[in-house]
Every structure is written in structure tokens, then in C-alpha cells.
CSV table of C-alpha atoms in Angstrom, one decimal:
chain,number,residue,atom,x,y,z
X,1,MET,CA,113.6,77.4,121.9
X,2,PRO,CA,112.3,74.8,119.2
X,3,GLY,CA,112.9,76.1,115.7
X,4,THR,CA,114.6,79.3,116.8
X,5,PHE,CA,117.5,78.6,114.3
X,6,THR,CA,118.5,76.7,111.2
X,7,ILE,CA,122.0,75.4,111.1
X,8,TYR,CA,123.6,75.2,107.7
X,9,SER,CA,126.0,72.6,107.2
X,10,THR,CA,127.4,69.9,104.7
X,11,PRO,CA,127.5,65.9,105.1
X,12,TRP,CA,131.2,65.8,105.3
X,13,CYS,CA,131.8,68.7,107.9
X,14,GLY,CA,133.2,67.5,111.2
X,15,TYR,CA,132.7,70.5,113.0
X,16,CYS,CA,128.8,70.2,111.8
X,17,HIS,CA,128.5,67.0,113.2
X,18,ARG,CA,130.2,67.8,116.3
X,19,LEU,CA,127.9,70.9,116.8
X,20,LYS,CA,124.8,69.1,116.0
X,21,SER,CA,125.5,66.2,118.4
X,22,GLN,CA,126.3,68.6,121.2
X,23,LEU,CA,123.0,70.7,120.6
X,24,LYS,CA,120.9,67.3,120.4
X,25,ARG,CA,122.6,66.2,123.9
X,26,GLU,CA,121.7,69.6,125.5
X,27,GLY,CA,117.9,69.0,124.1
X,28,ILE,CA,118.2,72.2,121.8
X,29,THR,CA,116.2,71.7,118.7
X,30,PHE,CA,116.9,73.2,115.3
X,31,GLU,CA,116.2,73.1,111.7
X,32,GLU,CA,118.9,71.7,109.2
X,33,VAL,CA,119.9,72.7,105.6
X,34,ASP,CA,122.6,71.2,103.7
X,35,ILE,CA,124.1,73.9,101.4
X,36,GLU,CA,125.2,71.2,99.1
X,37,GLN,CA,121.6,70.2,98.3
X,38,GLU,CA,120.0,73.6,98.2
X,39,PRO,CA,122.0,76.5,96.3
X,40,GLN,CA,120.0,79.2,97.9
X,41,ALA,CA,121.0,78.3,101.4
X,42,ALA,CA,124.7,78.1,100.0
X,43,ALA,CA,124.3,81.9,98.9
X,44,LEU,CA,122.5,82.9,102.4
X,45,VAL,CA,125.8,81.2,104.0
X,46,GLU,CA,128.1,83.3,101.7
X,47,LYS,CA,126.1,86.6,102.5
X,48,ALA,CA,126.5,85.8,106.4
X,49,ASN,CA,130.1,84.9,105.8
X,50,ASN,CA,131.6,87.8,103.8
X,51,GLY,CA,131.4,85.6,100.6
X,52,ASN,CA,132.8,82.2,102.2
X,53,GLN,CA,130.6,79.1,102.3
X,54,THR,CA,131.6,78.4,106.1
X,55,VAL,CA,129.9,75.9,108.1
X,56,PRO,CA,128.3,75.4,110.5
X,57,THR,CA,126.5,78.7,110.0
X,58,LEU,CA,123.4,79.1,112.5
X,59,ILE,CA,121.0,82.0,111.2
X,60,PHE,CA,118.4,82.7,113.9
X,61,ALA,CA,114.6,83.8,113.8
X,62,ASP,CA,116.1,87.9,114.3
X,63,GLY,CA,118.2,87.4,111.4
X,64,SER,CA,121.5,87.2,113.2
X,65,ALA,CA,124.2,84.5,112.6
X,66,LEU,CA,126.9,82.6,114.6
X,67,THR,CA,129.6,80.6,112.4
X,68,ASN,CA,131.1,77.5,114.2
X,69,PRO,CA,130.1,78.5,117.4
X,70,SER,CA,130.3,76.6,120.7
X,71,VAL,CA,127.2,75.3,122.5
X,72,ALA,CA,127.8,77.7,125.1
X,73,GLN,CA,127.6,80.6,122.5
X,74,VAL,CA,124.5,79.1,121.1
X,75,LYS,CA,122.9,78.9,124.6
X,76,ALA,CA,123.7,82.5,125.1
X,77,LYS,CA,122.3,83.6,122.0
X,78,LEU,CA,119.0,81.6,122.7
X,79,ALA,CA,118.9,83.2,126.0
X,80,SER,CA,119.2,86.8,125.2
């Protein structure tokens, strides 16, 4: 499972902090990108969310995305 998705977040996002800590607790590794520091990442998040910079947004290796998912949704996606 390592490196199979990137989580796009911001430092002030409570939902992002919660999801990241839950993923770490489950032993799920991920790449992280702060959309406030990388404009191209913000554009990618907007594309995945109909023009909105909604975080956390997870982009998977297959190009699919989940926005503000639960850990169960992430695990199900990784298992598929």
C-alpha cells in the first residue's frame, strides 16, 4: 500500500489532521502535499472537486479521487 495515494491538505484543516492521524494509526502510508504551498496542487484539487479547493482530497495512483473520506473508504479503495 505505500505510496499508492497522495493526500492534498492545508496546515489548518482539522479534517486533514484527523484523517492523517487515523491513516497513520492504521499503518497506511501516503504522500502529503500542502495546497497552499504548491499552486499546481491546488489546481489539481480544484479539478477533482468541481472547481473547489476542498481538503482533504486523496488522489490515487489510478487517477481516481476521494474527498474528505473516512478511513474505511480509503481502506476499501486500497483493497479494490
